[in-house]
């Protein structure tokens, strides 16, 4: 292997010297150009542009003709730097082809550690872009900032290194390590809970802001009502003074009320059995009063004007009573009125001929009573006109819809009386018995049970009772109830 030649080592310095010499010769031969013909460093390309004013608290050593960059691309230059009060104002010239939002941000940055300053313009980060930056626009202080200077960083580093707290940081680190030793899981859990708590606060940020705003409005309203609140507190002062003066009496009253409560409790406990016995003894009376319903107050009202109805006072003129009364004292009519049945004409006199004593018109052979009413077939008593006797109905149970009365004269139903099944259309003037129990006023005895929902046609209803009192019709019950007189 041959040794390297020394000429190779000297080739680089020689080449560099040759280049410098050639450059000097060229410059000397061609002559120095004018300074105005050289482009200034950082200048933007010439052409149509628009101007924007940017406000800074400190522009550091930014100079005119410094570059204006967007995403590290030069799009303009700084035309002028001025001072307005304590605010620095830089007028930028930006290429018209560059479109920026109206809420753009600006910052003074540095190309390198020891490089020149330039203005960086960018879209906002914390909010969405809106509008468009145009001629004469202003970027205020709230959307501008500057980067830290090398001198500031070195000064802070020097303060830290020259006894600025490294020893304290070492002590804090050691003590923190001792405190967390063996408790790593607990510390992690605490950090997770803190993270969850902070996350919850962040999710409820809008609610918290709304609550703070509402509290601000409340405090503002209280501030506006300060005079009213002061007057209210001043008005409360005499009352509070009276309460303070009567404090002993109020305390004695509360103590006495507590003692009264204890005595009342003891009385209730000791008399419990007697109270329960009294209530049980009172129960039958209350039951009877409930059953009486409105009859008791009506009877008391009637008692004051007995034997006349309560509304008889309208007929009293001085010491006279204007009254017109027609009384039918026929026994059959009275009984018919009591049972809400239509009175009928009196039967013909009983025949006195014949040895058997039977009436040919009475096939049942029951004979006749002196009152002129037919005897019931079962021999119990007179047959009320218009009402079916119990012997004509099935004993017990419901009355079926297809029921037909026995072929007996006393069991004959009116031809228009029919039983309509449940769900049928209620005819005009018909009756739907409540609960399937026939009420008074029909050809059936009151209390007759029908299938639930059965409808009685109008032919099954009895006409209203007859009678006349002052031109008003009604039965004996209406007369006794005071409903026919005024």
Coordinates of C-alpha atoms in Angstrom, one line a residue:
X1 CA 0.0 0.0 0.0
X2 CA 1.5 3.3 -1.1
X3 CA 1.6 6.4 1.1
X4 CA -0.7 9.3 0.3
X5 CA 0.6 12.1 -1.7
X6 CA 1.1 15.5 0.0
X7 CA -0.3 17.4 -2.9
X8 CA -3.8 16.1 -2.1
X9 CA -3.8 17.6 1.4
X10 CA -2.9 21.0 0.0
X11 CA -5.5 21.0 -2.7
X12 CA -8.5 22.4 -0.6
X13 CA -6.8 25.5 0.7
X14 CA -5.4 26.2 -2.7
X15 CA -8.8 25.9 -4.3
X16 CA -10.4 28.2 -1.7
X17 CA -7.7 30.8 -2.3
X18 CA -8.2 30.5 -6.1
X19 CA -11.9 31.1 -5.7
X20 CA -11.5 34.1 -3.5
X21 CA -9.0 35.6 -5.9
X22 CA -11.3 35.0 -8.9
X23 CA -14.1 36.6 -7.1
X24 CA -12.0 39.7 -6.2
X25 CA -10.9 40.0 -9.8
X26 CA -14.4 39.7 -11.1
X27 CA -15.7 42.3 -8.7
X28 CA -12.8 44.7 -9.5
X29 CA -13.2 44.2 -13.2
X30 CA -17.0 44.6 -13.3
X31 CA -17.3 47.4 -10.8
X32 CA -19.5 47.7 -7.6
X33 CA -23.3 47.9 -8.2
X34 CA -25.4 50.6 -6.7
X35 CA -26.8 49.8 -3.2
X36 CA -30.3 50.7 -4.4
X37 CA -30.2 48.0 -7.0
X38 CA -29.8 45.2 -4.4
X39 CA -32.9 43.7 -2.9
X40 CA -33.3 44.3 0.8
X41 CA -33.3 41.2 3.1
X42 CA -36.8 40.0 4.1
X43 CA -38.6 42.1 1.6
X44 CA -41.8 40.7 0.0
X45 CA -42.3 40.4 -3.7
X46 CA -43.7 43.6 -5.3
X47 CA -47.2 43.6 -6.6
X48 CA -50.8 44.4 -5.5
X49 CA -51.2 44.3 -1.7
X50 CA -53.3 45.4 1.2
X51 CA -52.2 47.0 4.5
X52 CA -53.0 45.8 8.0
X53 CA -52.1 47.4 11.4
X54 CA -51.0 45.1 14.2
X55 CA -50.7 46.1 17.9
X56 CA -48.0 44.7 20.1
X57 CA -47.0 45.3 23.7
X58 CA -43.4 44.9 22.7
X59 CA -41.9 44.4 19.2
X60 CA -38.4 43.6 20.5
X61 CA -35.9 44.6 17.8
X62 CA -38.3 44.2 14.9
X63 CA -37.3 46.7 12.1
X64 CA -39.1 48.0 8.9
X65 CA -38.7 45.8 5.9
X66 CA -38.8 42.7 8.1
X67 CA -40.7 39.8 6.6
X68 CA -44.3 38.9 7.2
X69 CA -44.9 35.1 7.0
X70 CA -47.8 32.8 6.9
X71 CA -46.9 29.1 7.6
X72 CA -43.2 30.1 7.2
X73 CA -43.9 31.5 3.7
X74 CA -43.0 35.1 3.1
X75 CA -46.2 37.0 2.0
X76 CA -45.3 40.6 2.8
X77 CA -43.2 43.0 4.8
X78 CA -43.3 45.5 7.6
X79 CA -43.7 49.0 6.2
X80 CA -43.7 51.1 9.4
X81 CA -43.4 50.8 13.1
X82 CA -44.8 53.5 15.4
X83 CA -45.8 54.1 19.0
X84 CA -49.3 54.9 20.2
X85 CA -49.2 55.6 23.9
X86 CA -47.7 52.4 25.4
X87 CA -48.6 50.2 22.4
X88 CA -46.4 49.5 19.5
X89 CA -48.1 49.6 16.1
X90 CA -46.7 47.8 13.1
X91 CA -48.1 48.4 9.6
X92 CA -47.9 45.3 7.4
X93 CA -48.0 45.1 3.6
X94 CA -49.5 41.7 2.6
X95 CA -49.8 40.2 -0.9
X96 CA -53.4 40.6 -2.1
X97 CA -53.5 37.0 -3.2
X98 CA -53.2 35.9 0.5
X99 CA -56.5 35.5 2.2
X100 CA -56.6 35.6 6.0
X101 CA -59.6 35.5 8.4
X102 CA -60.8 38.6 10.1
X103 CA -59.9 37.2 13.5
X104 CA -56.4 36.2 12.6
X105 CA -53.5 36.3 15.1
X106 CA -50.0 37.8 14.9
X107 CA -46.8 37.1 16.7
X108 CA -43.2 38.4 16.6
X109 CA -40.9 35.4 16.0
X110 CA -37.2 34.8 15.2
X111 CA -35.9 32.8 12.2
X112 CA -33.1 31.2 14.3
X113 CA -31.4 31.5 17.7
X114 CA -29.5 34.6 16.4
X115 CA -31.5 35.3 13.3
X116 CA -33.7 38.2 12.4
X117 CA -37.2 39.0 13.6
X118 CA -40.3 38.6 11.5
X119 CA -44.1 38.8 12.0
X120 CA -46.0 35.5 11.8
X121 CA -49.7 35.8 10.9
X122 CA -52.0 32.8 11.3
X123 CA -55.6 31.7 11.7
X124 CA -56.9 31.5 15.3
X125 CA -56.5 28.3 17.2
X126 CA -59.0 28.7 20.1
X127 CA -61.9 29.7 17.9
X128 CA -63.1 29.1 14.4
X129 CA -62.1 31.4 11.6
X130 CA -64.6 34.0 10.5
X131 CA -64.6 36.9 8.0
X132 CA -61.7 38.1 5.9
X133 CA -58.8 40.4 6.7
X134 CA -58.9 43.4 4.4
X135 CA -57.4 46.9 3.7
X136 CA -57.1 49.0 6.9
X137 CA -57.9 46.1 9.3
X138 CA -56.5 46.1 12.8
X139 CA -55.3 43.1 14.8
X140 CA -55.7 44.1 18.4
X141 CA -53.5 43.3 21.4
X142 CA -55.8 40.5 22.5
X143 CA -54.7 38.5 19.4
X144 CA -51.0 39.3 19.3
X145 CA -47.9 38.0 21.3
X146 CA -44.2 37.7 21.0
X147 CA -41.7 34.9 21.5
X148 CA -39.2 34.8 24.4
X149 CA -35.8 36.3 23.8
X150 CA -32.5 34.4 24.1
X151 CA -31.4 36.9 26.7
X152 CA -34.5 36.2 28.8
X153 CA -34.0 32.5 28.6
X154 CA -30.4 32.8 29.6
X155 CA -31.2 35.1 32.5
X156 CA -33.8 32.7 33.8
X157 CA -31.4 29.8 33.5
X158 CA -28.7 31.8 35.2
X159 CA -31.0 32.6 38.1
X160 CA -31.9 28.9 38.5
X161 CA -28.3 27.8 38.3
X162 CA -26.9 30.4 40.7
X163 CA -28.7 29.2 43.8
X164 CA -32.1 30.0 42.4
X165 CA -33.8 26.9 43.9
X166 CA -32.1 23.7 42.8
X167 CA -31.4 22.7 46.4
X168 CA -35.0 23.3 47.3
X169 CA -36.1 21.3 44.3
X170 CA -33.8 18.4 45.4
X171 CA -35.3 18.6 48.9
X172 CA -38.9 18.7 47.5
X173 CA -38.2 15.7 45.2
X174 CA -36.7 13.6 48.0
X175 CA -39.5 14.4 50.5
X176 CA -42.1 13.7 47.8
X177 CA -40.5 10.4 47.0
X178 CA -40.5 9.4 50.7
X179 CA -44.1 10.5 51.1
X180 CA -45.2 8.4 48.1
X181 CA -43.1 5.4 48.8
X182 CA -45.4 2.4 49.3
X183 CA -48.5 4.5 48.5
X184 CA -48.1 4.6 44.7
X185 CA -51.6 3.0 44.1
X186 CA -53.2 5.4 46.5
X187 CA -51.5 8.3 44.8
X188 CA -52.6 7.0 41.3
X189 CA -56.2 6.6 42.5
X190 CA -56.1 10.1 43.9
X191 CA -54.8 11.4 40.6
X192 CA -57.5 9.5 38.7
X193 CA -60.2 10.9 41.0
X194 CA -58.7 14.4 40.5
X195 CA -58.8 13.8 36.8
X196 CA -62.4 12.7 36.9
X197 CA -63.3 15.7 39.1
X198 CA -61.5 18.1 36.7
X199 CA -63.2 16.4 33.8
X200 CA -66.6 16.8 35.4
X201 CA -65.9 20.4 36.0
X202 CA -64.9 20.8 32.4
X203 CA -68.1 19.1 31.1
X204 CA -70.1 21.4 33.4
X205 CA -68.2 24.5 32.4
X206 CA -71.2 26.0 30.6
X207 CA -73.4 25.4 33.7
X208 CA -70.8 26.9 36.0
X209 CA -70.5 29.9 33.8
X210 CA -74.3 30.2 33.8
X211 CA -74.4 29.9 37.6
X212 CA -71.7 32.6 38.0
X213 CA -73.5 34.8 35.6
X214 CA -76.8 34.3 37.5
X215 CA -74.9 35.0 40.8
X216 CA -73.5 38.2 39.2
X217 CA -77.0 39.3 38.2
X218 CA -78.3 38.5 41.7
X219 CA -75.5 40.5 43.3
X220 CA -76.1 43.4 40.9
X221 CA -79.8 43.4 41.8
X222 CA -79.0 43.3 45.5
X223 CA -76.6 46.2 44.9
X224 CA -79.4 48.2 43.2
X225 CA -81.8 47.4 46.1
X226 CA -79.2 48.3 48.7
X227 CA -81.4 51.2 50.0
X228 CA -84.5 48.9 50.2
X229 CA -82.5 46.2 52.1
X230 CA -81.1 48.9 54.4
X231 CA -84.6 50.1 55.2
X232 CA -85.8 46.5 55.7
X233 CA -83.0 45.8 58.2
X234 CA -83.7 49.1 60.0
X235 CA -87.4 48.2 60.2
X236 CA -86.5 44.8 61.7
X237 CA -84.4 46.4 64.4
X238 CA -87.4 47.3 66.7
X239 CA -88.9 43.9 66.4
X240 CA -85.6 42.2 67.2
X241 CA -85.3 44.5 70.2
X242 CA -88.8 43.4 71.4
X243 CA -87.9 39.8 70.9
X244 CA -84.7 40.3 72.9
X245 CA -86.6 42.0 75.7
X246 CA -89.2 39.2 75.8
X247 CA -86.6 36.4 75.5
X248 CA -87.2 35.1 79.0
X249 CA -91.0 34.9 78.6
X250 CA -90.6 33.2 75.2
X251 CA -88.3 30.7 76.7
X252 CA -90.8 30.0 79.6
X253 CA -93.6 29.7 77.1
X254 CA -91.7 27.1 75.0
X255 CA -90.8 25.2 78.2
X256 CA -94.5 25.3 79.4
X257 CA -95.6 24.0 75.9
X258 CA -93.2 21.1 76.2
X259 CA -94.6 20.3 79.6
X260 CA -98.2 20.5 78.2
X261 CA -97.2 18.1 75.5
X262 CA -96.0 15.6 78.1
X263 CA -99.1 16.0 80.2
X264 CA -101.3 15.6 77.1
X265 CA -99.4 12.5 76.0
X266 CA -99.9 11.0 79.5
X267 CA -103.6 11.8 79.5
X268 CA -104.1 10.2 76.0
X269 CA -102.2 7.1 77.0
X270 CA -104.1 6.6 80.3
X271 CA -107.5 7.3 78.7
X272 CA -106.9 5.3 75.6
X273 CA -109.1 2.3 76.6
X274 CA -112.0 4.6 77.7
X275 CA -111.7 6.6 74.5
X276 CA -111.8 3.5 72.4
X277 CA -114.8 2.1 74.4
X278 CA -116.7 5.4 73.9
X279 CA -116.0 5.4 70.2
X280 CA -117.2 1.8 69.9
X281 CA -120.4 2.7 71.9
X282 CA -120.9 5.7 69.6
X283 CA -120.5 3.6 66.4
X284 CA -124.2 2.2 66.3
X285 CA -125.5 5.7 66.7
X286 CA -123.3 7.0 63.9
X287 CA -124.4 4.0 61.7
X288 CA -128.1 4.9 62.3
X289 CA -127.4 8.5 61.6
X290 CA -125.8 7.5 58.3
X291 CA -128.7 5.3 57.4
X292 CA -131.1 8.1 58.2
X293 CA -129.4 10.3 55.7
X294 CA -131.4 13.4 54.8
X295 CA -134.4 12.2 56.7
X296 CA -133.3 13.5 60.1
X297 CA -132.8 17.2 59.0
X298 CA -135.9 17.1 57.0
X299 CA -137.9 15.7 59.9
X300 CA -136.5 18.4 62.2
X301 CA -137.6 21.0 59.6
X302 CA -141.0 19.4 59.4
X303 CA -141.3 19.3 63.2
X304 CA -141.3 23.1 63.5
X305 CA -144.4 23.4 61.3
X306 CA -146.2 20.2 62.2
X307 CA -148.8 19.2 61.0
X308 CA -148.2 21.5 58.0
X309 CA -145.2 21.2 55.6
X310 CA -142.3 23.6 56.1
X311 CA -143.3 25.8 53.1
X312 CA -146.7 26.5 54.6
X313 CA -145.4 29.9 55.8
X314 CA -146.0 31.2 52.3
X315 CA -149.8 30.5 52.8
X316 CA -150.0 32.3 56.2
X317 CA -151.7 35.7 56.0
X318 CA -151.9 37.3 59.4
X319 CA -153.5 34.7 61.8
X320 CA -155.1 32.8 58.9
X321 CA -153.7 30.0 56.7
X322 CA -154.9 29.7 53.1
X323 CA -155.2 26.0 52.3
X324 CA -157.2 23.9 50.0
X325 CA -157.1 20.1 50.6
X326 CA -158.9 17.3 48.9
X327 CA -158.5 14.0 50.8
X328 CA -159.4 10.6 49.4
X329 CA -159.8 8.4 52.4
X330 CA -160.6 5.2 50.4
X331 CA -158.4 2.4 51.9
X332 CA -157.5 1.0 48.5
X333 CA -156.4 4.4 47.2
X334 CA -154.4 5.1 50.3
X335 CA -152.6 1.8 50.0
X336 CA -152.1 2.3 46.3
X337 CA -150.5 5.7 47.0
X338 CA -148.3 4.2 49.7
X339 CA -147.0 1.6 47.2
X340 CA -146.8 4.0 44.3
X341 CA -149.5 2.1 42.4
X342 CA -152.2 3.5 40.2
X343 CA -155.6 3.5 41.9
X344 CA -158.3 1.5 40.2
X345 CA -162.0 1.8 40.2
X346 CA -163.8 0.0 43.0
X347 CA -165.0 -3.5 42.1
X348 CA -168.8 -4.2 41.8
X349 CA -170.6 -5.2 45.0
X350 CA -170.2 -8.8 46.1
X351 CA -173.1 -11.0 44.9
X352 CA -175.2 -12.3 47.7
X353 CA -176.7 -15.2 45.7
X354 CA -175.4 -18.7 45.8
X355 CA -174.8 -21.0 48.7
X356 CA -171.2 -21.4 48.1
X357 CA -170.4 -17.7 48.6
X358 CA -168.1 -17.7 45.5
X359 CA -168.1 -14.9 43.0
X360 CA -168.5 -16.2 39.5
X361 CA -166.2 -13.6 38.2
X362 CA -163.5 -14.7 40.6
X363 CA -162.3 -18.1 39.4
X364 CA -159.7 -18.4 42.2
X365 CA -162.5 -18.7 44.7
X366 CA -160.8 -16.4 47.1
X367 CA -163.8 -14.4 48.0
X368 CA -163.9 -10.6 48.6
X369 CA -163.0 -8.5 51.5
X370 CA -165.3 -5.7 52.7
X371 CA -163.0 -3.1 51.3
X372 CA -163.8 -4.2 47.8
X373 CA -160.3 -5.6 46.9
X374 CA -159.7 -9.1 45.7
X375 CA -158.1 -11.6 48.0
X376 CA -154.5 -12.7 47.1
X377 CA -154.2 -16.3 45.9
X378 CA -151.9 -17.2 48.8
X379 CA -154.5 -16.0 51.3
X380 CA -152.1 -13.5 52.9
X381 CA -153.8 -10.3 52.1
X382 CA -155.4 -8.1 49.5
X383 CA -153.9 -7.9 46.1
X384 CA -152.7 -4.4 45.3
X385 CA -153.9 -3.3 41.9
X386 CA -151.3 -3.2 39.2
X387 CA -148.6 -5.1 41.2
X388 CA -147.8 -8.7 40.6
X389 CA -148.0 -10.9 43.7
X390 CA -145.0 -12.8 44.8
X391 CA -146.6 -16.1 43.9
X392 CA -146.4 -15.1 40.2
X393 CA -142.6 -14.7 40.3
X394 CA -140.0 -17.5 40.7
X395 CA -138.8 -17.8 44.2
X396 CA -135.1 -16.8 44.7
X397 CA -132.5 -16.2 42.0
X398 CA -132.7 -13.9 39.0
X399 CA -135.7 -13.4 36.8
X400 CA -134.7 -14.8 33.4
X401 CA -135.2 -12.7 30.3
X402 CA -137.5 -15.4 28.7
X403 CA -139.7 -15.5 31.8
X404 CA -143.5 -15.5 31.2
X405 CA -146.0 -15.1 34.0
X406 CA -148.3 -18.0 34.8
X407 CA -151.6 -18.1 33.0
X408 CA -153.5 -16.6 35.9
X409 CA -155.7 -13.4 35.8
X410 CA -153.8 -11.8 38.6
X411 CA -150.4 -12.5 36.9
X412 CA -151.2 -10.9 33.6
X413 CA -148.6 -8.3 32.5
X414 CA -149.4 -5.4 30.2
X415 CA -148.9 -6.3 26.6
X416 CA -146.4 -3.5 26.1
X417 CA -144.2 -4.7 29.0
X418 CA -141.1 -6.5 27.8
X419 CA -137.7 -7.4 29.1
X420 CA -134.8 -6.3 26.8
X421 CA -131.5 -8.1 27.1
X422 CA -128.3 -6.5 28.2
X423 CA -126.7 -4.3 25.5
X424 CA -130.1 -3.4 23.9
X425 CA -130.9 0.1 22.9
X426 CA -132.7 1.9 25.7
X427 CA -136.1 3.0 24.3
X428 CA -137.6 6.4 25.0
X429 CA -139.3 6.2 28.4
X430 CA -137.7 2.9 29.3
X431 CA -135.8 2.0 32.5
X432 CA -132.4 0.4 33.2
X433 CA -132.7 -0.9 36.8
X434 CA -129.6 0.1 38.7
X435 CA -127.6 -3.0 39.7
X436 CA -130.3 -5.2 38.2
X437 CA -132.7 -4.5 41.1
X438 CA -136.2 -3.3 40.1
X439 CA -137.1 0.0 41.9
X440 CA -140.6 1.0 42.9
X441 CA -143.0 2.3 40.2
X442 CA -143.1 -0.7 37.9
X443 CA -145.5 -3.6 37.5
X444 CA -142.9 -5.8 39.3
X445 CA -142.6 -5.8 43.1
X446 CA -139.7 -3.5 44.2
X447 CA -136.5 -5.5 44.8
X448 CA -137.1 -8.0 42.0
X449 CA -133.7 -9.0 40.6
X450 CA -133.0 -9.1 36.9
X451 CA -129.9 -9.9 34.9
X452 CA -127.5 -7.0 35.1
X453 CA -128.1 -4.7 32.1
X454 CA -131.7 -5.8 31.5
X455 CA -134.0 -2.9 30.2
X456 CA -137.7 -2.5 31.0
X457 CA -139.8 -1.1 28.2
X458 CA -142.1 1.9 28.9
X459 CA -145.1 -0.5 29.2
X460 CA -143.6 -1.9 32.4
X461 CA -143.7 1.5 34.2
X462 CA -146.7 2.5 36.3
X463 CA -148.3 5.9 35.8
X464 CA -147.7 8.5 38.4
X465 CA -150.0 8.4 41.5
X466 CA -153.2 10.4 41.3
X467 CA -154.4 13.0 43.8
X468 CA -155.0 16.8 43.8
X469 CA -153.8 19.4 46.3
X470 CA -154.1 23.0 45.2
X471 CA -154.2 21.8 41.6
X472 CA -151.0 19.8 42.0
X473 CA -151.0 16.0 41.6
X474 CA -149.2 13.6 43.8
X475 CA -149.5 10.8 46.3
X476 CA -149.6 10.6 50.1
X477 CA -145.9 10.5 50.4
X478 CA -145.7 13.7 48.5
X479 CA -148.2 15.3 50.8
X480 CA -146.4 14.2 53.9
X481 CA -143.1 15.4 52.5
X482 CA -144.4 18.9 51.9
X483 CA -143.9 18.8 48.2
X484 CA -147.4 19.7 47.1
X485 CA -148.0 22.9 49.0
X486 CA -146.4 26.3 48.6

